[in-house]
Amino acid sequence: MQVIEFLVKQLRDSASYNAAVQHSPAAILWTDEAKQWQSAMPVIKQFLPELVELGRYNPSERTGPAIWLKCAIAGVLEDIVIPSGLTPIVYLPGVSRKDLRAIEICPEHLKPLAELQYRGSWWAYNTAGRDWSVSSFLTNANVGLELEVAKDQATQEAMLTVLSELLEAQVDSLKGKRLEAADFLALVMADPIKDVLAWLNDPVEKQRQLSATQWPVFTALCQQQFGFTPSDHQLPQALQNLCDSQGPWQAVWQRFYDTAHNLPKLVTRLVGLQPMDLAAPVEHFVSVNKTEEQELETALALLSGQMPEAVRSAIAKLYQQHQARLGWVWTRLGLSPWVQVLAKLQQVAELTKVELSGFSPETMAEHYAQTYWQADAAAIAAMQQAKEPQQQEIVAHVLAVIYTPWLEAVAHNFQQLVQSKGYPGQQGVQEAVAHYQVKSQVVFFVDGLRFDTGQRLKTLLAERGVSIELKTSWAALPSLTATAKAAVTPVAALLTGKQDNNSFIPSLADKDVDFSSYHFKKTLQQQGWQYLDGLETGDPDGLAWLQLGDIDSLGHEMQRKLPLHIEPVLQEICGRVQGLLDAGWQHIRIVTDHGWLWSPTKLPADNIPDHMVKKRLARCAILKDNVDVQYYKAQWHWNPNVTLVMARGINEFVAGDYYNHGGLTLQECLTPVLEITK
């Protein structure tokens, strides 16, 4: 563990609170009257994207006056956005806790922040509010690193001089000895490659950090080991040497490859460099990467309107040509969006070569759950990479050739199997409502968690160390929230459907009233279940229902741009799951009502005459009595006497959408169930 990692943990942990009796803190206040930590803020900010600093207005460095900080915390600024799920940290150099405590004598420039002491939390050394000095942070035995640091002036000064390097040091390397001035200074000179990269990144700042005695040492080191003198005159040649990576510069490049995300100014300096000879490693030049990105964009734009097999062949050739760039440092830095799009398009192209089918709806679903969901996931991921409108158009046009026809064919195959074999969701108990625990279980409902997004959620939860198993279930028909959400609730057995229903909403069998939100909560309580609202964690020895993450509403609102908005929802769900586990819940079952169709082009029209139906929605309708139509018909989940008409393929009765649901496709009907065990 690095020292900075421990610091980050301590800072973020200071936002801990008891959700049962407290609100989450609006901010974490970090006072530093002696300004000991200020020199290391550039490093600290790289690890804490939620940190803002009091000072002169400079939004690019997340620094500004008090009123600007207040607005940043409130999330109303365009020039800075605090990442979702993180508590803002407000670093206050030259400010003590008492400056904010006494509001009547609080300096004018600090008054906008004074009220945060009541809505926020402090990162302080003790309950008396003493600032964390660097020394106390390193040596404190209770919540610090418990290091042994000499107290003489030379050691204390050296410690602050090399604070940035100290924060990036491994904790284990500092333990087991008494740290003195020489030990701290060795952090600067003990790693010459790191020092060279730091100078290439910001020559002025690096020289400022080095003392009058250290600079000559560094200069000699550069001359002896790397063949250059650190000066403005020789900076261009040193940058060229880095990219050419010959001799000792090979190790410098490897370190740059590993740490480039912390060297943004150096990356900018490399933009204009070109390979000087044919033997130069072209992957080291960002200019080469830029040229290849432009060529790839042009090649993908030319695929619009071509035949599917021609597009698949072209994508395969382009992928073979550009695949190596996925491992280039520029891709890791986000400078190669097109090659990342291409990787997803290649996956879509490969998986959609086969028109998925099977001997029955169940076997088709099994193939989909094992492999072919990845075609949907890759199509969504390709659009996620396309941030700009022009990029979105190019990606959409390619997907329209290789993905949308496959989606249509798979839909028809599934509908034909259901027509001949029956819909699996009408048979037996579905996984979403099977085998509830006796106690300590939360049923966590997410609206519109399609199977592929469920797989993505599983991956995100697994990355947090959560024990998780993904199973499959079938949505109630039609695959609409009004019908299908009720079917995955713990009170589904108490519901029925009225013969004259035209809203797809079931009713309580014993009361003959629509199953509204009010009646749902009341019935849950009568059955011994808790309804968790907001950030409530409830009684972990009982049973509870919780709902969060409305992907469905996002889909209807954002339509083709939905892929750009899925990831934040899944991250929010992960945070809520972690909070429930931390609160003591032993089992969490994540369920959903339905999936959805998403197409890069508008779903085609499939009109049905109004006089044949009682109610018509985009993907389904309720058929009038004694009327027959040449569409696939199904029974309403809550009353088999109510006949549904399902739109053919991926068509819509009410056209014009890129996103919708309610029909009969694997994407709409095969849903994930995620079982989480503490």
XYZ file of C-alpha atoms in Angstrom:
678
model
C 0.000 0.000 0.000
C 1.201 3.490 -0.824
C 1.094 6.261 1.781
C -1.341 8.160 -0.456
C -3.719 5.174 -0.480
C -3.824 5.198 3.318
C -4.398 8.958 3.300
C -7.272 8.584 0.819
C -8.886 5.916 2.986
C -8.603 8.015 6.136
C -10.074 11.064 4.437
C -13.010 9.191 2.911
C -13.674 7.254 6.117
C -14.160 10.541 7.945
C -17.463 10.845 6.050
C -18.846 7.739 7.787
C -22.170 8.251 9.485
C -25.048 6.332 11.044
C -27.753 6.318 8.370
C -30.378 5.476 10.968
C -29.986 8.779 12.795
C -27.909 11.011 10.534
C -27.870 12.464 7.045
C -24.798 11.948 4.897
C -22.295 14.811 5.385
C -22.397 17.529 2.742
C -18.606 17.749 2.730
C -15.417 16.804 4.566
C -13.554 19.842 5.901
C -9.757 19.569 5.927
C -8.114 22.514 7.678
C -4.353 23.017 7.383
C -3.332 26.217 9.120
C 0.391 25.558 8.588
C -0.129 24.674 4.893
C 1.942 21.547 5.367
C -0.001 19.491 2.817
C -0.368 22.165 0.145
C 2.784 21.345 -1.807
C 1.490 17.816 -2.409
C -1.989 18.821 -3.541
C -1.296 18.057 -7.243
C -0.547 14.449 -6.286
C -3.368 14.207 -3.753
C -5.927 15.561 -6.260
C -4.997 12.839 -8.722
C -6.149 10.250 -6.190
C -9.095 12.270 -4.838
C -11.219 13.565 -7.726
C -13.732 14.853 -5.177
C -11.206 17.250 -3.517
C -11.466 21.010 -4.041
C -9.095 23.598 -2.591
C -9.557 27.104 -1.200
C -7.471 29.608 -3.122
C -7.344 31.702 -6.279
C -9.922 30.865 -8.925
C -8.450 28.147 -11.143
C -11.065 25.480 -11.954
C -8.594 23.411 -13.979
C -6.759 22.758 -10.708
C -9.991 22.545 -8.673
C -9.061 25.693 -6.740
C -11.236 28.696 -6.003
C -12.665 31.093 -3.399
C -15.176 30.085 -0.746
C -18.316 30.856 -2.726
C -16.975 28.852 -5.660
C -16.278 25.915 -3.339
C -19.834 26.161 -2.023
C -21.212 26.001 -5.563
C -18.910 23.095 -6.450
C -20.218 21.109 -3.481
C -23.787 21.900 -4.508
C -23.059 20.564 -8.010
C -24.210 23.680 -9.870
C -20.995 24.517 -11.743
C -20.146 23.586 -15.306
C -16.379 23.858 -14.839
C -16.196 21.177 -12.137
C -18.252 18.089 -11.359
C -17.816 16.099 -8.143
C -17.993 12.378 -9.069
C -21.261 10.750 -8.095
C -21.173 8.722 -4.886
C -18.203 10.561 -3.343
C -18.428 13.087 -0.518
C -16.734 16.387 -1.504
C -13.498 17.126 0.381
C -12.737 20.816 0.990
C -9.038 21.495 1.628
C -8.507 24.794 3.480
C -4.826 25.821 3.522
C -3.951 28.537 6.043
C -7.264 28.006 7.862
C -7.745 26.582 11.340
C -10.854 24.993 12.749
C -11.341 27.904 15.125
C -11.518 30.290 12.161
C -14.772 28.625 11.173
C -16.027 27.880 14.683
C -16.473 31.499 15.714
C -18.862 32.683 13.009
C -19.177 36.194 14.433
C -15.453 36.793 13.946
C -15.030 34.509 10.956
C -13.053 36.226 8.171
C -15.282 37.505 5.387
C -13.665 35.305 2.745
C -14.494 32.188 4.796
C -18.070 32.960 5.854
C -19.747 31.092 2.955
C -18.117 27.914 4.286
C -18.887 28.379 7.979
C -22.233 26.583 7.905
C -20.576 23.436 6.510
C -19.248 22.665 9.992
C -22.847 21.766 10.884
C -23.686 19.849 7.687
C -20.293 18.293 7.125
C -17.614 16.345 8.941
C -14.010 17.177 9.850
C -10.776 15.426 9.086
C -9.048 16.333 12.305
C -6.350 14.875 14.538
C -8.567 14.671 17.603
C -11.922 15.788 18.983
C -10.377 19.135 19.909
C -10.057 19.836 16.212
C -6.273 19.949 15.918
C -5.059 19.798 12.315
C -3.422 16.668 11.017
C 0.236 17.562 10.553
C 2.264 15.383 8.204
C 4.344 14.186 11.137
C 1.354 13.188 13.262
C -0.228 11.400 10.310
C 2.922 9.340 9.813
C 3.555 8.550 13.470
C 0.136 8.257 15.139
C -0.301 4.743 16.529
C -4.098 4.703 16.504
C -5.224 6.005 13.133
C -1.917 6.984 11.530
C 0.815 4.865 9.959
C 2.715 4.291 13.243
C 6.102 5.093 11.693
C 9.134 6.163 13.707
C 10.219 9.622 12.556
C 13.059 11.688 14.034
C 11.899 14.992 15.522
C 14.910 17.127 14.663
C 14.389 20.151 12.446
C 16.340 18.771 9.496
C 14.185 15.634 9.362
C 10.930 17.574 9.688
C 11.959 19.950 6.894
C 13.104 17.107 4.649
C 9.824 15.290 5.211
C 7.830 18.283 3.976
C 10.247 18.954 1.096
C 9.672 15.515 -0.416
C 6.014 15.180 0.624
C 4.790 14.395 -2.901
C 7.316 11.580 -3.270
C 6.645 10.451 0.288
C 2.956 10.012 -0.471
C 3.766 7.715 -3.399
C 6.179 5.593 -1.349
C 5.224 2.095 -0.192
C 4.342 1.997 3.491
C 6.275 -1.236 4.040
C 9.477 0.417 2.792
C 9.208 3.025 5.568
C 8.627 0.642 8.450
C 11.122 -1.073 10.693
C 13.560 1.843 10.982
C 13.928 5.337 12.382
C 13.309 7.744 9.514
C 15.714 10.693 9.354
C 16.425 13.476 6.869
C 18.586 11.265 4.647
C 15.828 8.668 4.362
C 13.333 11.231 3.135
C 15.769 12.854 0.706
C 16.555 9.418 -0.699
C 12.959 9.295 -1.876
C 13.886 12.037 -4.342
C 17.184 10.723 -5.588
C 16.750 7.000 -5.014
C 14.528 6.681 -8.091
C 16.203 8.572 -10.942
C 13.702 7.388 -13.567
C 10.845 8.832 -11.562
C 12.776 12.095 -11.185
C 13.478 12.327 -14.912
C 9.808 11.787 -15.745
C 8.771 14.370 -13.167
C 11.146 16.896 -14.746
C 9.912 16.101 -18.271
C 6.340 16.559 -17.014
C 6.973 19.933 -15.338
C 10.576 21.208 -15.393
C 9.868 24.367 -13.392
C 7.956 22.584 -10.649
C 10.520 19.781 -10.369
C 13.370 22.244 -9.994
C 11.350 24.153 -7.409
C 10.874 20.977 -5.402
C 14.585 20.192 -5.339
C 16.762 22.054 -2.885
C 19.935 23.925 -3.766
C 21.945 20.817 -2.888
C 19.642 18.359 -4.656
C 19.519 20.092 -8.023
C 23.227 19.612 -8.842
C 22.885 15.953 -7.874
C 19.918 15.568 -10.190
C 21.739 17.350 -13.036
C 24.746 15.071 -12.719
C 22.483 12.032 -12.578
C 20.788 13.036 -15.848
C 24.108 13.635 -17.572
C 25.709 10.392 -16.386
C 22.795 7.978 -16.767
C 20.660 9.463 -19.532
C 22.998 11.663 -21.567
C 21.262 15.042 -21.251
C 21.350 18.154 -19.125
C 17.994 19.188 -17.594
C 17.518 22.564 -19.289
C 15.025 24.275 -21.601
C 17.475 23.920 -24.458
C 17.751 20.136 -24.158
C 14.129 19.396 -23.235
C 13.025 18.642 -26.862
C 15.840 16.121 -27.315
C 15.039 14.468 -23.990
C 11.409 14.056 -25.095
C 12.570 12.509 -28.373
C 14.866 10.172 -26.434
C 11.911 9.060 -24.315
C 9.884 8.063 -27.383
C 12.850 6.462 -29.182
C 13.511 4.417 -26.009
C 17.055 3.427 -26.763
C 19.504 2.194 -24.092
C 18.696 3.539 -20.601
C 15.653 5.335 -22.001
C 13.904 1.995 -22.481
C 13.401 1.726 -18.723
C 12.209 5.350 -18.623
C 9.583 4.583 -21.266
C 8.382 1.510 -19.371
C 7.878 3.621 -16.248
C 6.076 6.238 -18.329
C 3.804 3.510 -19.699
C 2.891 2.490 -16.144
C 2.418 6.006 -14.722
C 1.379 8.179 -17.693
C -2.006 8.933 -16.112
C -0.099 10.923 -13.464
C 1.959 12.842 -16.039
C -0.602 14.877 -18.028
C 1.749 17.714 -18.983
C 4.302 15.259 -20.344
C 1.637 13.610 -22.478
C 0.792 17.030 -23.918
C 4.479 17.726 -24.675
C 4.720 14.493 -26.676
C 1.853 15.354 -29.039
C 3.994 17.031 -31.689
C 6.808 14.463 -31.833
C 7.279 12.285 -34.934
C 9.409 9.134 -35.444
C 12.783 10.214 -36.802
C 13.637 6.937 -38.574
C 12.010 3.701 -39.735
C 13.374 1.743 -36.763
C 11.632 3.956 -34.205
C 8.895 2.260 -32.153
C 5.815 3.904 -33.683
C 3.620 2.850 -30.752
C 5.531 5.347 -28.597
C 4.375 8.354 -30.621
C 1.001 9.879 -29.863
C 1.081 11.570 -33.280
C 1.086 8.151 -34.960
C -1.837 7.067 -32.810
C -3.737 10.235 -33.738
C -3.193 9.624 -37.448
C -4.391 6.036 -37.168
C -7.451 7.143 -35.199
C -8.357 9.577 -37.988
C -7.882 6.893 -40.631
C -10.007 4.446 -38.642
C -12.790 6.993 -38.224
C -12.831 7.592 -41.980
C -12.872 3.840 -42.714
C -15.788 3.205 -40.325
C -17.769 6.112 -41.759
C -17.502 4.527 -45.237
C -19.225 1.323 -44.020
C -22.645 2.965 -43.778
C -25.164 1.421 -46.155
C -22.998 -1.516 -47.273
C -24.107 -5.153 -47.164
C -23.721 -6.919 -43.778
C -21.088 -9.415 -44.925
C -19.025 -6.676 -46.547
C -19.164 -4.677 -43.327
C -18.188 -7.707 -41.232
C -15.253 -8.405 -43.530
C -14.118 -4.781 -43.383
C -14.387 -4.696 -39.588
C -12.310 -7.887 -39.329
C -9.571 -6.370 -41.508
C -9.621 -3.101 -39.604
C -9.453 -4.959 -36.299
C -6.464 -6.972 -37.476
C -4.776 -3.735 -38.535
C -5.522 -1.773 -35.339
C -5.781 -4.456 -32.648
C -2.256 -3.839 -31.355
C -3.200 -0.262 -30.479
C -5.495 -1.548 -27.732
C -2.303 -2.153 -25.745
C -0.717 1.228 -26.470
C -0.405 3.702 -23.646
C -2.496 6.220 -25.586
C -5.505 3.903 -25.449
C -5.143 3.583 -21.685
C -5.134 7.388 -21.523
C -8.407 7.643 -23.441
C -6.790 9.004 -26.616
C -7.922 6.112 -28.836
C -11.740 6.052 -28.695
C -12.097 4.659 -32.199
C -9.984 1.578 -31.616
C -12.048 0.878 -28.505
C -15.227 1.269 -30.556
C -13.726 -1.048 -33.175
C -13.054 -3.745 -30.558
C -16.735 -3.740 -29.600
C -17.878 -3.658 -33.237
C -15.660 -6.660 -33.938
C -17.347 -8.505 -31.090
C -20.788 -7.590 -32.442
C -19.771 -8.656 -35.954
C -18.552 -12.065 -34.785
C -21.522 -12.857 -32.549
C -24.143 -11.748 -35.065
C -22.870 -14.019 -37.826
C -25.248 -16.642 -36.426
C -28.994 -16.064 -36.276
C -29.564 -17.468 -32.813
C -32.313 -20.079 -32.563
C -32.979 -23.437 -30.864
C -35.300 -26.421 -30.506
C -37.399 -24.606 -27.916
C -37.629 -21.201 -26.246
C -35.727 -22.661 -23.286
C -32.788 -23.940 -25.349
C -32.652 -20.665 -27.257
C -32.594 -18.792 -23.959
C -29.831 -21.073 -22.707
C -27.648 -20.268 -25.733
C -28.375 -16.578 -25.282
C -27.545 -16.619 -21.558
C -24.283 -18.477 -22.186
C -22.955 -16.506 -25.157
C -25.156 -14.295 -27.287
C -26.088 -11.701 -24.662
C -22.597 -10.404 -25.398
C -23.799 -9.165 -28.798
C -26.252 -6.832 -27.047
C -23.616 -5.855 -24.491
C -21.030 -5.068 -27.192
C -23.518 -2.949 -29.166
C -24.302 -0.944 -26.037
C -20.580 -0.653 -25.196
C -19.753 0.578 -28.710
C -22.270 3.397 -28.306
C -20.930 4.137 -24.823
C -17.531 4.866 -26.357
C -19.076 7.316 -28.844
C -19.295 10.504 -26.812
C -19.637 13.070 -29.614
C -22.692 13.337 -31.916
C -20.600 12.690 -35.021
C -19.131 9.570 -33.421
C -22.590 8.373 -32.411
C -23.844 8.699 -35.978
C -20.974 6.653 -37.397
C -21.329 3.892 -34.792
C -25.109 3.837 -35.177
C -24.852 3.431 -38.959
C -22.439 0.484 -38.619
C -24.592 -1.195 -35.957
C -27.646 -0.680 -38.154
C -26.010 -2.956 -40.747
C -24.666 -5.771 -38.541
C -26.686 -5.628 -35.293
C -30.243 -4.536 -36.076
C -30.926 -7.252 -38.718
C -29.613 -9.892 -36.282
C -31.842 -8.474 -33.561
C -34.816 -8.739 -35.929
C -33.995 -12.314 -36.969
C -33.482 -13.499 -33.379
C -36.800 -11.913 -32.395
C -38.673 -13.759 -35.151
C -36.956 -17.060 -34.266
C -37.933 -16.726 -30.625
C -41.524 -15.750 -31.423
C -41.948 -18.746 -33.737
C -40.664 -21.093 -31.032
C -43.004 -19.569 -28.455
C -45.919 -19.868 -30.867
C -45.283 -23.591 -31.306
C -43.948 -24.551 -27.852
C -45.508 -21.982 -25.510
C -44.038 -19.195 -23.400
C -41.779 -20.533 -20.587
C -42.850 -17.729 -18.250
C -46.346 -19.232 -17.983
C -45.011 -22.455 -16.476
C -43.950 -22.981 -12.858
C -42.484 -20.629 -10.248
C -40.027 -18.105 -11.631
C -36.573 -17.682 -10.125
C -37.301 -14.077 -9.146
C -39.890 -15.159 -6.536
C -38.580 -18.606 -5.592
C -37.297 -19.748 -2.199
C -37.239 -16.638 -0.041
C -34.981 -16.745 3.018
C -36.539 -17.035 6.455
C -34.790 -13.840 7.545
C -32.139 -11.266 6.598
C -33.015 -10.973 2.919
C -33.561 -7.868 0.800
C -35.365 -8.131 -2.516
C -33.734 -5.322 -4.492
C -35.816 -4.224 -7.487
C -34.223 -2.486 -10.487
C -36.584 -1.322 -13.228
C -35.439 -2.417 -16.687
C -32.311 -4.402 -15.775
C -31.823 -6.209 -19.083
C -29.868 -9.468 -19.062
C -26.675 -7.946 -20.478
C -26.783 -5.042 -18.011
C -27.322 -7.619 -15.275
C -24.096 -9.292 -16.397
C -22.332 -5.935 -16.238
C -23.720 -5.338 -12.750
C -22.437 -8.757 -11.707
C -18.950 -7.807 -12.901
C -19.000 -4.486 -11.032
C -20.155 -6.153 -7.812
C -17.538 -8.900 -8.156
C -14.851 -6.214 -8.488
C -15.939 -5.023 -5.027
C -15.438 -8.505 -3.604
C -19.154 -9.314 -3.407
C -20.152 -13.000 -3.563
C -22.719 -13.182 -6.358
C -24.510 -15.689 -8.583
C -26.533 -14.790 -11.695
C -29.603 -16.829 -12.618
C -32.316 -16.360 -15.226
C -36.037 -15.761 -14.950
C -38.904 -14.979 -17.342
C -40.829 -11.728 -17.344
C -44.594 -11.775 -16.960
C -46.420 -10.930 -20.188
C -46.682 -8.341 -21.456
C -43.171 -7.213 -20.539
C -44.381 -3.900 -19.140
C -43.683 -2.447 -15.696
C -47.388 -2.353 -14.807
C -47.687 -6.122 -15.249
C -44.210 -7.524 -14.729
C -43.074 -5.590 -11.645
C -45.993 -6.916 -9.613
C -45.019 -10.460 -10.624
C -41.597 -10.227 -8.937
C -42.881 -8.839 -5.624
C -43.169 -11.015 -2.505
C -46.956 -10.492 -2.602
C -47.505 -11.679 -6.190
C -49.567 -14.652 -4.995
C -52.212 -12.251 -3.655
C -52.890 -10.628 -7.042
C -55.224 -11.272 -9.933
C -56.398 -9.499 -13.098
C -59.784 -8.056 -14.048
C -61.452 -9.206 -17.241
C -62.181 -5.643 -18.352
C -58.671 -4.393 -17.593
C -57.100 -2.056 -20.118
C -54.203 -0.710 -18.031
C -52.195 -3.948 -17.587
C -52.271 -3.341 -13.802
C -53.288 -6.330 -11.626
C -55.559 -6.006 -8.610
C -55.641 -7.359 -5.079
C -57.755 -10.512 -5.206
C -59.431 -9.970 -1.840
C -60.184 -6.238 -2.287
C -60.836 -5.847 -6.018
C -58.709 -2.681 -6.149
C -55.813 -1.843 -8.461
C -52.392 -2.811 -7.149
C -51.178 0.753 -6.517
C -48.006 1.824 -4.744
C -50.058 2.511 -1.628
C -51.608 -0.954 -1.575
C -48.246 -2.539 -2.360
C -46.565 -0.968 0.658
C -49.525 -1.782 2.883
C -49.690 -5.420 1.748
C -45.929 -5.803 2.154
C -46.198 -4.644 5.745
C -49.098 -7.009 6.409
C -46.977 -9.880 5.113
C -44.134 -8.960 7.473
C -41.884 -7.205 4.956
C -40.156 -3.843 5.368
C -40.198 -1.215 2.606
C -36.812 0.546 2.532
C -36.967 4.136 1.311
C -34.018 6.358 0.372
C -30.891 5.192 2.198
C -32.735 3.298 4.927
C -31.150 -0.010 5.915
C -33.965 -1.313 8.126
C -33.756 -4.312 10.437
C -31.245 -6.770 8.918
C -32.812 -9.659 10.853
C -36.045 -9.296 8.883
C -37.180 -9.244 5.254
C -37.254 -6.124 3.081
C -38.105 -4.728 -0.341
C -36.054 -1.943 -1.914
C -36.166 -0.306 -5.343
C -33.442 1.776 -6.979
C -32.048 2.391 -10.444
C -34.711 3.200 -13.027
C -33.019 2.199 -16.285
C -36.442 1.961 -17.924
C -37.279 5.636 -17.395
C -33.836 6.584 -18.703
C -34.463 4.497 -21.799
C -37.777 6.163 -22.584
C -36.238 9.587 -22.003
C -32.819 9.217 -23.610
C -33.775 6.752 -26.389
C -30.696 6.203 -28.607
C -28.426 7.862 -26.042
C -29.388 5.383 -23.303
C -26.005 3.543 -23.476
C -24.245 6.712 -22.257
C -26.277 6.708 -19.028
C -26.340 3.057 -17.896
C -22.990 2.860 -16.106
C -23.712 5.533 -13.444
C -26.965 3.748 -12.547
C -25.143 0.440 -12.085
C -22.479 2.117 -9.938
C -25.210 3.611 -7.739
C -26.754 0.156 -7.319
C -23.355 -1.262 -6.311
C -22.985 1.403 -3.641
C -26.435 0.659 -2.248
C -25.720 -3.084 -2.169
C -22.468 -2.462 -0.314
C -24.304 -0.304 2.214
C -26.861 -3.057 2.859
C -24.153 -5.670 3.365
C -22.271 -3.339 5.701
C -25.507 -2.826 7.661
C -25.693 -6.561 8.357
C -27.978 -8.019 5.665
C -26.966 -11.574 4.777
C -28.825 -12.085 1.483
C -29.748 -9.683 -1.322
C -31.724 -10.751 -4.368
C -31.691 -8.284 -7.258
C -34.739 -8.702 -9.486
C -36.256 -6.797 -12.390
C -39.532 -6.595 -14.251
C -38.449 -6.755 -17.889
C -35.697 -6.119 -20.379
C -35.952 -3.936 -23.474
C -35.148 -3.496 -27.114
C -32.565 -0.930 -28.143
C -31.731 -0.223 -31.755
C -29.303 2.293 -33.307
C -32.099 3.136 -35.751
C -35.779 3.660 -35.027
C -37.771 0.486 -34.492
C -39.957 -0.222 -37.578
C -43.714 0.310 -37.642
C -46.219 -2.568 -37.424
C -49.649 -0.947 -37.429
C -52.706 -2.752 -36.115
C -56.200 -1.303 -36.721
C -57.694 0.514 -33.751
C -61.041 -1.238 -34.122
C -59.426 -4.604 -33.330
C -57.961 -3.715 -29.959
C -59.115 -2.289 -26.624
C -55.714 -0.825 -25.730
C -52.625 -0.351 -27.849
C -49.077 0.364 -26.723
C -45.821 0.360 -28.648
C -45.037 -3.369 -28.432
C -48.336 -4.967 -27.419
C -52.106 -4.500 -27.375
C -55.217 -5.977 -25.735
C -57.357 -7.734 -28.334
C -61.099 -7.143 -28.418
C -63.365 -10.124 -27.790
C -64.287 -12.293 -30.808
C -61.622 -10.658 -32.998
C -58.819 -12.568 -34.697
C -55.609 -11.104 -36.140
C -52.518 -12.430 -37.906
C -50.241 -11.609 -35.017
C -48.832 -13.740 -32.240
C -51.315 -13.863 -29.396
C -50.556 -14.450 -25.711
C -52.394 -14.536 -22.422
C -52.143 -11.752 -19.898
C -50.141 -12.982 -16.936
C -52.806 -11.936 -14.419
C -55.863 -13.216 -16.303
C -55.585 -15.839 -19.077
C -58.962 -14.763 -20.425
C -57.461 -11.456 -21.532
C -55.819 -11.927 -24.938
C -52.729 -9.945 -25.882
C -51.441 -9.174 -29.346
C -47.652 -8.914 -29.635
C -45.864 -6.837 -32.280
C -43.929 -8.911 -34.799
C -40.143 -9.066 -34.576
C -38.826 -5.776 -33.231
C -41.669 -3.755 -34.735
C -43.839 -1.245 -32.908
C -47.564 -0.615 -33.130
C -46.706 2.974 -32.185
C -43.485 3.657 -34.057
C -40.748 6.228 -33.567
C -38.625 4.820 -30.729
C -35.061 3.598 -30.471
C -35.935 2.079 -27.085
C -39.063 0.292 -25.922
C -40.426 -2.905 -24.386
C -43.620 -4.819 -23.787
C -43.142 -7.324 -26.592
C -41.934 -10.876 -26.995
C -38.159 -11.132 -27.504
C -35.350 -12.600 -25.455
C -34.047 -9.106 -24.797
C -37.409 -8.105 -23.281
C -38.422 -11.345 -21.567
C -35.321 -13.192 -20.306
C -34.327 -11.371 -17.137
C -31.438 -11.705 -14.675
C -31.748 -12.588 -11.005
C -28.635 -11.797 -8.957
C -28.257 -13.660 -5.678
C -25.805 -11.955 -3.306
C -24.545 -13.559 -0.108
C -22.548 -11.750 2.532
